[in-house]
Coordinates of C-alpha atoms and ligand atoms in Angstrom, one line a residue:
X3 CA -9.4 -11.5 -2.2
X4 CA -11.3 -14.1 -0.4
X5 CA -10.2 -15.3 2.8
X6 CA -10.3 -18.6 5.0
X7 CA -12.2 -18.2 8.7
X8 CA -10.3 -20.1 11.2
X9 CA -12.6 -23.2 11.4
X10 CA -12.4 -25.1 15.2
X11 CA -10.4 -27.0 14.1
X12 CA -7.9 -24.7 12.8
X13 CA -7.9 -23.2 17.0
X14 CA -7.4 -26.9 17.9
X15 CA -4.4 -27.3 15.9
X16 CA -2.8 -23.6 16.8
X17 CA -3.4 -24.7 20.3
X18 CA -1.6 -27.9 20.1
X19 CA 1.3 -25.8 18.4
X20 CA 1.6 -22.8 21.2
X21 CA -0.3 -24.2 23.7
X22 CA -3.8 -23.3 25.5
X23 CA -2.2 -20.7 27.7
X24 CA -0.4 -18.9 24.7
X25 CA -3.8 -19.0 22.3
X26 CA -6.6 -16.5 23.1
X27 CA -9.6 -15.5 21.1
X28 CA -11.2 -13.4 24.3
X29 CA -12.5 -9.6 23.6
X30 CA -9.8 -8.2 25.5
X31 CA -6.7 -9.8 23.5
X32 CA -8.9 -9.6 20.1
X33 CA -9.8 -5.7 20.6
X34 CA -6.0 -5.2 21.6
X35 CA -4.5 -6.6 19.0
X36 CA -6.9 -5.1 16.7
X37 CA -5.7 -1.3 17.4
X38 CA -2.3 0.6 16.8
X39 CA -1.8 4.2 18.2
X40 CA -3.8 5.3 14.9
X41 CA -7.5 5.9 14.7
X42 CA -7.9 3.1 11.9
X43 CA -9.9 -0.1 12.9
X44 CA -10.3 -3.5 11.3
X45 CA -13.2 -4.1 9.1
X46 CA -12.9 -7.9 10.2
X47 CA -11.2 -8.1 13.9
X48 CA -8.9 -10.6 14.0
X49 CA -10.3 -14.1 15.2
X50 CA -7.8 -15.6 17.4
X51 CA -3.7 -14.2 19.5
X52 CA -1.3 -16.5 19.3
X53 CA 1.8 -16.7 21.3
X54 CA 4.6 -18.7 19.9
X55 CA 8.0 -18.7 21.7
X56 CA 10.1 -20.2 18.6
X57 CA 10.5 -19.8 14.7
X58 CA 9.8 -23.6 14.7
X59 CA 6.6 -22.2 16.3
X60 CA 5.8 -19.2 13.7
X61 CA 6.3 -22.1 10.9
X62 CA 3.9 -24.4 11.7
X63 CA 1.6 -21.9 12.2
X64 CA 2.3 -20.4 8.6
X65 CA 2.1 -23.5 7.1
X66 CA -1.6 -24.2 8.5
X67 CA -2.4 -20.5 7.8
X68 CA -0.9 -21.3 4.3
X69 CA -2.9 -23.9 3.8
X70 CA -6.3 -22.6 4.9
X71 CA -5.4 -19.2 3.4
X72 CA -6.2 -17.2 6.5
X73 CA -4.6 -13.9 6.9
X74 CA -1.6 -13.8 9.5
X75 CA -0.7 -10.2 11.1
X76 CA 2.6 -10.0 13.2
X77 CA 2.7 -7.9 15.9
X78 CA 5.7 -6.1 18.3
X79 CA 4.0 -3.8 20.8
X80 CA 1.8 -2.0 18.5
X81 CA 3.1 1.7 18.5
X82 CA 2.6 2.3 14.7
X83 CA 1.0 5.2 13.7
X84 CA -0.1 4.0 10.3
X85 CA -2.1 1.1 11.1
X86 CA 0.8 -1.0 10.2
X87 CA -0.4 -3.9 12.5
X88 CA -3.8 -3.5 12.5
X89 CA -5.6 -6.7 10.9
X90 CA -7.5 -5.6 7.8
X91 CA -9.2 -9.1 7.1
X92 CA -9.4 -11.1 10.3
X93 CA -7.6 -14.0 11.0
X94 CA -4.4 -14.8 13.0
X95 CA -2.4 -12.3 15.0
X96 CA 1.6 -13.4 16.1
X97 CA 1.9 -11.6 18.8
X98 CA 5.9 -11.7 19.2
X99 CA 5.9 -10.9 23.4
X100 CA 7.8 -14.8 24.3
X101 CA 10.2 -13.5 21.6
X102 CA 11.6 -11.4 24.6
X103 CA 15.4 -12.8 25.5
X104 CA 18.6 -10.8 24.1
X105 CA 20.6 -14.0 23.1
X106 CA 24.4 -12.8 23.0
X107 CA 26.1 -9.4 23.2
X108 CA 29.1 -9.5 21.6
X109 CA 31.0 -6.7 22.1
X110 CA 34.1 -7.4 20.4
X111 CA 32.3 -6.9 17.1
X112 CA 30.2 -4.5 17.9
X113 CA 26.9 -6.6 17.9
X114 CA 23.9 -8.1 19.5
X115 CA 21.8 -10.9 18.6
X116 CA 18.2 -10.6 19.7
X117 CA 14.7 -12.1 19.7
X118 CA 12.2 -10.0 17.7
X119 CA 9.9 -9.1 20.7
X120 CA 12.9 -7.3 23.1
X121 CA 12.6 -3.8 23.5
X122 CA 14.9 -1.4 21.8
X123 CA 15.1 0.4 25.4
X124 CA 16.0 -2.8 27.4
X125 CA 18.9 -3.7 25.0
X126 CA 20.3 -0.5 25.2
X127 CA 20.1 -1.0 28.9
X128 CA 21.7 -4.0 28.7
X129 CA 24.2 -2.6 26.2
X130 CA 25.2 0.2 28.2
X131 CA 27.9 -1.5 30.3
X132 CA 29.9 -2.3 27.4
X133 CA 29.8 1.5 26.6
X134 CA 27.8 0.9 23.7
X135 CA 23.8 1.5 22.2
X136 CA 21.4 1.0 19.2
X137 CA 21.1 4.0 18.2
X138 CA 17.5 3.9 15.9
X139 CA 15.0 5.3 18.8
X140 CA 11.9 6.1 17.7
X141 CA 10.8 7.1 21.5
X142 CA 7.8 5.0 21.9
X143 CA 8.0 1.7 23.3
X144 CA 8.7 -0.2 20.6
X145 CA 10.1 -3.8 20.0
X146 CA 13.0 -4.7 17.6
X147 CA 11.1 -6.8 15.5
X148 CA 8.5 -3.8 14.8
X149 CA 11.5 -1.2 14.1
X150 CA 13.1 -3.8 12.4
X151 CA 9.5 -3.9 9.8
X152 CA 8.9 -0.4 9.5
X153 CA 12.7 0.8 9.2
X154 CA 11.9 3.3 12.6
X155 CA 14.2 5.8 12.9
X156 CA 14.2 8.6 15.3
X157 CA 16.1 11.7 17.0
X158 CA 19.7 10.6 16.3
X159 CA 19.5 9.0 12.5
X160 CA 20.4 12.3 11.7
X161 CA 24.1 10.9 12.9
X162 CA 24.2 7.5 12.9
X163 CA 20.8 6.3 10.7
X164 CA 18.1 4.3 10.5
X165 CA 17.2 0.5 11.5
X166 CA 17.9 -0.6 8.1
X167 CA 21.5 0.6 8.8
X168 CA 22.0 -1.9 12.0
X169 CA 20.6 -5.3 10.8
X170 CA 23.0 -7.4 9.3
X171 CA 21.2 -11.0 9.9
X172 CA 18.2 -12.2 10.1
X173 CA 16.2 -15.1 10.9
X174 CA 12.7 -14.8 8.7
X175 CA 10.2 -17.5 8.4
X176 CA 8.6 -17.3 5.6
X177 CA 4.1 -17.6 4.1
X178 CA 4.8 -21.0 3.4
X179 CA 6.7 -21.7 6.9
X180 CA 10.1 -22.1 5.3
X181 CA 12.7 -20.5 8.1
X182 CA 15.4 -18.7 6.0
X183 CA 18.7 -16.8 7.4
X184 CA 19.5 -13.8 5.3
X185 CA 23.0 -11.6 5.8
X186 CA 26.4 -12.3 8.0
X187 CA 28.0 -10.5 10.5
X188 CA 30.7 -9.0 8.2
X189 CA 30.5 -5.2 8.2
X190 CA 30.4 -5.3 4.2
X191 CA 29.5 -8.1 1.8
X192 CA 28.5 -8.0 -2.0
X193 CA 27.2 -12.0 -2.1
X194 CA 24.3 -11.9 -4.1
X195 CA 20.9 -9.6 -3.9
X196 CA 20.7 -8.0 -0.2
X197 CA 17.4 -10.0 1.2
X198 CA 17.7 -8.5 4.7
X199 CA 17.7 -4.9 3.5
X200 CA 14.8 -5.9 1.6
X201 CA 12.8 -7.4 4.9
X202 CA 13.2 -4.2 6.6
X203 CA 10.7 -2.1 5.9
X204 CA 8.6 -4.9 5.0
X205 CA 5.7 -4.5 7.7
X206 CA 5.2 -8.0 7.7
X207 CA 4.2 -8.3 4.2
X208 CA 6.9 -10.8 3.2
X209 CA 7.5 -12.8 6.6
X210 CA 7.8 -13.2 10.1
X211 CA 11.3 -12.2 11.7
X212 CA 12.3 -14.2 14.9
X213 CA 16.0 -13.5 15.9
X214 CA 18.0 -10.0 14.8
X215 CA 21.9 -9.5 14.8
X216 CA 22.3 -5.9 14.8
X217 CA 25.6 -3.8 14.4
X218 CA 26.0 -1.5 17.6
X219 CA 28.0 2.2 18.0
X220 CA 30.2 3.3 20.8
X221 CA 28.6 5.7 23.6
X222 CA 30.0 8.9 22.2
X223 CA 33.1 10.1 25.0
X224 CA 31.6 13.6 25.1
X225 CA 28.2 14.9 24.3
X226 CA 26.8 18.4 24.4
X227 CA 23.3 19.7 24.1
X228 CA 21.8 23.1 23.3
X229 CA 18.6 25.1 22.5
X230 CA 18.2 27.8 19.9
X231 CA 15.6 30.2 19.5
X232 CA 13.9 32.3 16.7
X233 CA 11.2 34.4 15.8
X234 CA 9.9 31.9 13.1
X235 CA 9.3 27.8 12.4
X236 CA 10.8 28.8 8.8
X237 CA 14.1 30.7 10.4
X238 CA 15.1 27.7 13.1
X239 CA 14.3 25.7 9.6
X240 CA 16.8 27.8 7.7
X241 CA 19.2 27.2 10.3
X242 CA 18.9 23.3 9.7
X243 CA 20.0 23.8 6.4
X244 CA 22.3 25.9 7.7
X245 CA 23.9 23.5 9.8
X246 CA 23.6 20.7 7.3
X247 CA 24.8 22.7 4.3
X248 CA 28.2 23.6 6.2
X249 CA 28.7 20.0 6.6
X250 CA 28.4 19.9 10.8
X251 CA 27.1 16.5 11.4
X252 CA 24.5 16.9 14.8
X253 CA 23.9 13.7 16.6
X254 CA 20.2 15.2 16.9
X255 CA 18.3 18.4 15.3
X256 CA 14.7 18.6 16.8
X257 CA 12.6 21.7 15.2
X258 CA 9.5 22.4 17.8
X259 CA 6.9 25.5 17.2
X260 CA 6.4 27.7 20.0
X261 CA 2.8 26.4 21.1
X262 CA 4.4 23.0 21.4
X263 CA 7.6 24.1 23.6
X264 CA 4.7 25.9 25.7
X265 CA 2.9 22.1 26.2
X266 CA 6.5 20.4 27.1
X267 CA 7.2 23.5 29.4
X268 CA 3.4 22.7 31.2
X269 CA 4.3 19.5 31.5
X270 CA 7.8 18.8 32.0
X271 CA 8.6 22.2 33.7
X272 CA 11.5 22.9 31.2
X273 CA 11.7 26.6 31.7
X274 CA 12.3 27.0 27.9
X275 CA 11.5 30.5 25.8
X276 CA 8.4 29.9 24.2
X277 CA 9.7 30.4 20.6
X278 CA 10.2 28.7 18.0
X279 CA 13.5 26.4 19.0
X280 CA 15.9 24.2 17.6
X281 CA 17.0 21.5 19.8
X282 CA 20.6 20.2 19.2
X283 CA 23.0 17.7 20.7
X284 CA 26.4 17.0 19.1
X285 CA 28.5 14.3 19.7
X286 CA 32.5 14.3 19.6
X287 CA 35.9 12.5 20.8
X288 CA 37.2 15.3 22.9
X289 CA 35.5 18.4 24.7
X290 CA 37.9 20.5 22.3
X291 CA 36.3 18.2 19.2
X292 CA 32.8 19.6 20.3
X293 CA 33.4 23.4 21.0
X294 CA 34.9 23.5 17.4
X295 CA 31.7 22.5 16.5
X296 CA 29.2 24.3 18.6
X297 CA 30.7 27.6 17.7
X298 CA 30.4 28.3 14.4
X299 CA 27.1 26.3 14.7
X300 CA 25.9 29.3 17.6
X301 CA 27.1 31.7 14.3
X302 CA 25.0 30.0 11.8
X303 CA 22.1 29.8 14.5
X304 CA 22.9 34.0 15.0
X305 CA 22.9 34.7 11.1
X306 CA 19.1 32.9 10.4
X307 CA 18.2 35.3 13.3
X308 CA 18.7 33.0 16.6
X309 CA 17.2 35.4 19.6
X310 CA 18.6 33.0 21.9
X311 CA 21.5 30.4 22.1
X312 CA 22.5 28.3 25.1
X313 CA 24.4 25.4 24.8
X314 CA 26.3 23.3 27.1
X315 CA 24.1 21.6 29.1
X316 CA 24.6 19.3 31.9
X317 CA 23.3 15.7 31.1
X318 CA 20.3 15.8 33.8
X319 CA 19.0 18.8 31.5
X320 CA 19.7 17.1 28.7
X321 CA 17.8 13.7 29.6
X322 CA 15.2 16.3 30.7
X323 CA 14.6 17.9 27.2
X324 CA 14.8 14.6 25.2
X325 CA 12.6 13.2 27.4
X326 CA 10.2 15.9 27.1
X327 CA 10.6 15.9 23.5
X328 CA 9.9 12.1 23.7
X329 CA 6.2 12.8 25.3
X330 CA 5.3 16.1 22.6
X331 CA 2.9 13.4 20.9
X332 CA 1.1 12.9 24.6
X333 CA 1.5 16.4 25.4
X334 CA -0.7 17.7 22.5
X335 CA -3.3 15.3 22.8
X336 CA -3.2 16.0 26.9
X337 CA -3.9 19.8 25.4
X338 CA -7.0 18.5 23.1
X339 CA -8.7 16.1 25.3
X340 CA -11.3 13.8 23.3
X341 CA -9.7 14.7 20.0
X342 CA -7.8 12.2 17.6
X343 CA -4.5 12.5 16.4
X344 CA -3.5 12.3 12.8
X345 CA 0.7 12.5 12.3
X346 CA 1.9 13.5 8.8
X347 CA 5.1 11.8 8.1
X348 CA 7.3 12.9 5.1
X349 CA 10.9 13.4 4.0
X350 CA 12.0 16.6 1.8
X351 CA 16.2 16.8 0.8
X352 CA 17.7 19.0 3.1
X353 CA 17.4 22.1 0.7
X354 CA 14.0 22.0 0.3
X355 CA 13.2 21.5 4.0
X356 CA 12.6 25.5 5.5
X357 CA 10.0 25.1 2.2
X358 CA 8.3 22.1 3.6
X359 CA 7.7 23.8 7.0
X360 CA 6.4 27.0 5.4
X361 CA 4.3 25.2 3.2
X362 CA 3.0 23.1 6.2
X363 CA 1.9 25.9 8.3
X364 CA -0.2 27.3 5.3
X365 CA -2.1 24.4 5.0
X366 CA -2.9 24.1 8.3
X367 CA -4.2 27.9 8.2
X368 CA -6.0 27.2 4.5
X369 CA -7.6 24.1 6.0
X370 CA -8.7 25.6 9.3
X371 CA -7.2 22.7 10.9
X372 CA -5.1 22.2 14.3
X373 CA -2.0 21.1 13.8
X374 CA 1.6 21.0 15.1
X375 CA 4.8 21.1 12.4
X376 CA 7.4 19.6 14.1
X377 CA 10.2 16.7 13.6
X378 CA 13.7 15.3 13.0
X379 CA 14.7 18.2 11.1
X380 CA 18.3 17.3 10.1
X381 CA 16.9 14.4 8.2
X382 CA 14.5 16.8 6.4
X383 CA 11.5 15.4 8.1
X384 CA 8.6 17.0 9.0
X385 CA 5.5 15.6 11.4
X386 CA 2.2 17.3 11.9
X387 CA 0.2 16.1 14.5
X388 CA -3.1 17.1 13.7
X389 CA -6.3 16.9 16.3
X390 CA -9.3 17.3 15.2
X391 CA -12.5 15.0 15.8
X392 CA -12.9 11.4 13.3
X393 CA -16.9 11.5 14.0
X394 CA -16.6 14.9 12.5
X395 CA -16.9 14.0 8.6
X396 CA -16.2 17.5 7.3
X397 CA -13.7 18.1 9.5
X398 CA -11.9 15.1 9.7
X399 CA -11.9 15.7 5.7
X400 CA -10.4 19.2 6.6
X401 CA -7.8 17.0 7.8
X402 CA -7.3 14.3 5.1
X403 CA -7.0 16.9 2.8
X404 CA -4.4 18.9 4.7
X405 CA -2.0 15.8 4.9
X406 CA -2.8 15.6 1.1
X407 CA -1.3 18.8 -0.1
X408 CA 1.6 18.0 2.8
X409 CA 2.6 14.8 1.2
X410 CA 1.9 15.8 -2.3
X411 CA 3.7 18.9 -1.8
X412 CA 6.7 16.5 -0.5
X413 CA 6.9 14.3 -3.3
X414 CA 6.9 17.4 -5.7
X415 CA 10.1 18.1 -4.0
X416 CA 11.7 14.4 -4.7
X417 CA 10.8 13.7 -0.7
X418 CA 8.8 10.5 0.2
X419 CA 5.5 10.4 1.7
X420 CA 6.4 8.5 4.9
X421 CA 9.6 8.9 6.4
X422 CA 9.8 6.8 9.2
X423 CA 6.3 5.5 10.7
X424 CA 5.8 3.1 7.7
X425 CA 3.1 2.8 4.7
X426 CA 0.3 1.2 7.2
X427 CA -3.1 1.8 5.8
X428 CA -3.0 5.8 5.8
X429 CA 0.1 6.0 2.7
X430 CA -1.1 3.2 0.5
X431 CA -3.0 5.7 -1.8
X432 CA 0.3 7.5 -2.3
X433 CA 2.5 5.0 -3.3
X434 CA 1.3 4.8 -6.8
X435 CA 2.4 8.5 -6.8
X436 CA 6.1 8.2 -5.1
X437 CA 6.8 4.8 -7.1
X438 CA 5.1 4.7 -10.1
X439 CA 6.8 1.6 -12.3
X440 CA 8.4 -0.3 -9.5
X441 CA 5.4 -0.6 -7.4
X442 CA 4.8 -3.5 -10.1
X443 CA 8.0 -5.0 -9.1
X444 CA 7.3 -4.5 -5.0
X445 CA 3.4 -6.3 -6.2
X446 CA 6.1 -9.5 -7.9
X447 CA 8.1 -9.6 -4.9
X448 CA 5.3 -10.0 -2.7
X449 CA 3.3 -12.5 -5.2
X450 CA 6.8 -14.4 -5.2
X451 CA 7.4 -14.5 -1.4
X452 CA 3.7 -15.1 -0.2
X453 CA 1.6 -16.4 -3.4
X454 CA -1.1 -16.7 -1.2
X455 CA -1.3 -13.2 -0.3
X456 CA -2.0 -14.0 3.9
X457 CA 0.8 -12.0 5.3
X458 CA -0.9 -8.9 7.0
X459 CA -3.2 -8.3 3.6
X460 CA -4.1 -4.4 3.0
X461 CA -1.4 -3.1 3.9
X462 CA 1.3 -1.3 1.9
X463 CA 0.1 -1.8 -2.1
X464 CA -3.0 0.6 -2.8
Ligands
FAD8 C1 4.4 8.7 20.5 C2 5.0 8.0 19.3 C3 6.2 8.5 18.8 C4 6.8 7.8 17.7 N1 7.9 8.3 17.2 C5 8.5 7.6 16.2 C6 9.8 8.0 15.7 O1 10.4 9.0 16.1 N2 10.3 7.3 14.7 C7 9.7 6.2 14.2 O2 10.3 5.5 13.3 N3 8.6 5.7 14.6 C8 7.9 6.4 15.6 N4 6.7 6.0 16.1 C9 6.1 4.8 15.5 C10 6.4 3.4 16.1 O3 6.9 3.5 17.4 C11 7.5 2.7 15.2 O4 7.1 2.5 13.9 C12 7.9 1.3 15.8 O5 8.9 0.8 15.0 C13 6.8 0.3 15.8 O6 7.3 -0.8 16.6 P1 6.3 -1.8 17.3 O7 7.0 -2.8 18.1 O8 5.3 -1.1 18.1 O9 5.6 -2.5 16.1 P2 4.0 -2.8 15.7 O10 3.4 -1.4 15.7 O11 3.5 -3.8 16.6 O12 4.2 -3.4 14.3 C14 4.8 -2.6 13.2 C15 4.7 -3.4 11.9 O13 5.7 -4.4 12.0 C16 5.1 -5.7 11.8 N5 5.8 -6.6 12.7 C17 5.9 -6.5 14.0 N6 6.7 -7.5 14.5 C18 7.2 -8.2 13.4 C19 8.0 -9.3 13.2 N7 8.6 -9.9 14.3 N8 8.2 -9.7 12.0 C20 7.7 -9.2 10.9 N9 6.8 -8.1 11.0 C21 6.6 -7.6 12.3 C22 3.6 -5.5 12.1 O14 2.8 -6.4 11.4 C23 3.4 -4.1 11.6 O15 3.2 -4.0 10.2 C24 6.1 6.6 17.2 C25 5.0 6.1 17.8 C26 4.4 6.8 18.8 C27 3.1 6.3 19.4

């Protein structure tokens, strides 16, 4: 697909429509915005960061982009793992950090309305005094706007789900710089085709989102942590299904090998067993709500061969192990300094999931490879962060090939081959696989919403 460059006096215009101070095509704001937390790189780096404060803002700039058919990439604070934001063809990045106020809280009906470029942390600061969260929490820093186009999810979805379950409006400007509302606030509807479900997830394929309402929980009344341990990954995993099977309903189920509770105990002095280990928290009405809960729970953890159960934590230990938990991505590259990460991301049904772990820990012995199986196991997703060197061309192919078998494995078994992190650059080549027919209808709806094909190009379709 041939591409526009921006021409001087494209940069003129922009600037006139953000403003000198909000424009910048200097190395430092071209080579960040040209990265993610992935090792993939643009071929073209992107030729100019733009900063626009409203959608009036994003619209002119689409309609000039448009017009000149130069690519547009919009960015939150770059966390994805996928390459999701990183610009495949040059052009413009949107760079969403003026997008940064949280507009109203209304906690009568349980909502929020928010500019794409707040972070999911400071509203549920924010939110807290109302005795309410978000709960998506993908752990990194990321922006609502960025969950919002990859869908994040993170340790609780397990409970209460994933981004696409909390936006009920948006505001979207769309390739040609039309600025459409999707959804209502009502907590049901069935007017017409749902467009906001079909924005999330989008990556910034089919437009630009500027403003969010999203639907909010109460802070659960009680709350109780514990830690399991076993002799094996697949055991802990047979208690997930367990736990799942029997219909208990865990506000968080973390599965962690023992190598990586070692790395969290180095670096967050946890004190933990170094075992394979289930983390758990459970939410509930009533301390008598949650003990009914954690019991038979410690019994199902006992019959898949638990060696230790301690439950019951204090919240200071608690915010200690989710923290910790939070940094296992830094902690494992802290342990393989000047090696790159590479994070499998995919989704088995619940029954198949003490499978997917086996099968994940032989193909990190048949491929000679380092890697870590761990992940939101109540949702029946497994990571692996592999570390290995991307100079290294037979080894990095080790690794290529290992997360191969992993996702193909997963889509044998009716999973998905990204669960959470998005279809970036790194799943393209499997969509074909997990979607066969209706990948031609995702290729319509993009050639319908953005004809021109400018809205971050490369990314999703194979
Ligand atoms: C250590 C670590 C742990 C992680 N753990 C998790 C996890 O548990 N669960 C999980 O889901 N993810 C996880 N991630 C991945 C990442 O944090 C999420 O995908 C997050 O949602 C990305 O948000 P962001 O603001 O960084 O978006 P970016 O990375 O900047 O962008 C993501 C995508 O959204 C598009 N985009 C950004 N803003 C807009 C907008 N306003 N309108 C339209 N499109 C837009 C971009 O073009 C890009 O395609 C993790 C990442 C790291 C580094």
């Amino acid at each position: 697909m041939q591409y526009g460059r921006c021409t001087d006096r494209d940069l003129r215009e922009l600037e006139a429509i953000v403003g000198a101070e909000n424009l910048s095509s200097g190395e430092s704001a071209i080579n960040l915005c040209s990265r993610d937390e992935s090792y993939y790189t643009p071929e073209a780096p992107p030729e100019v960061v733009v900063m626009p404060d409203s959608a009036a803002e994003v619209s002119a700039i689409l309609k000039l982009a448009n017009a000149q058919r130069i690519p547009v990439t919009a960015r939150g604070a770059g966390t994805s793992i996928e390459g999701n934001p990183v610009p495949l063809y040059g052009g413009i990045v949107v760079d969403m950090q003026r997008f940064d106020e949280i507009i109203e809280i209304r906690p009568a009906d349980f909502v929020a309305i928010v500019e794409a470029g707040v972070s999911y942390k400071d509203l549920n600061k924010s939110l807290g005094q109302y005795g309410l969260f978000f709960p998506p929490d993908p752990g990194a820093a990321a922006w609502l706007g960025g969950m919002i186009a990859n869908n994040a999810s993170g340790v609780r979805t397990i409970r209460y789900g994933a981004t696409r379950d909390y936006v009920l409006r948006l505001t979207v400007v769309l390739a040609n710089g039309e600025i459409i509302e999707t959804g209502s606030l009502a907590a049901k509807s069935s007017s017409g085709y749902d467009l906001t479900r079909l924005f999330v997830g989008s990556e910034g394929t089919l437009g630009i989102f500027t403003q969010a309402t999203l639907r909010l929980a109460g802070l659960p009344a009680h709350f109780s942590a514990a830690v399991a341990t076993f002799s094996s990954v697949e055991a802990a995993a047979q208690a997930v299904f367990e736990i799942m099977r029997w219909g208990f309903s865990p506000a968080a189920l973390e599965v962690l090998p023992a190598d990586l509770v070692a790395m969290l105990n180095r670096d967050s002095d946890l004190g933990l067993r170094e075992e394979p280990t289930l983390f758990m928290e459970f939410h509930g009405a009533s301390e008598v709500a949650l003990q009914e809960e954690l019991g038979p729970v410690e019994r199902l953890c006992q019959d898949a061969g638990a060696i230790s159960f301690q439950s019951g934590l204090g919240i200071d230990e608690r915010n200690k192990l989710w923290e910790a938990r939070y940094q296992a991505f830094e902690s494992i590259k802290r342990t393989h300094p000047g090696s790159d990460p590479f994070v499998a991301d995919v989704a088995v049904p619940i029954s198949s999931y003490p499978e997917m772990i086996e099968y994940a820990e032989e193909v990190i012995g048949d491929y000679g490879v380092i890697g870590y199986p761990f992940g939101h196991a109540g949702d029946g997703n497994v990571h692996v962060v592999f570390m290995g060197d991307a100079q290294d061309e037979k080894g990095w192919e080790n690794v290529q090939k290992a997360n191969q078998a992993i996702v193909t494995r997963a889509l044998q078994l009716e999973g998905t081959c990204t669960a959470e992190h998005g279809v970036g650059i790194g799943k393209r080549r499997f969509m074909e696989e997990e979607h066969g027919r209706s990948l031609a209808v995702m290729r319509q709806i993009k050639a319908l919403l953005d004809p021109q094909g400018i809205l971050n190009p490369g990314k999703i379709f194979p």
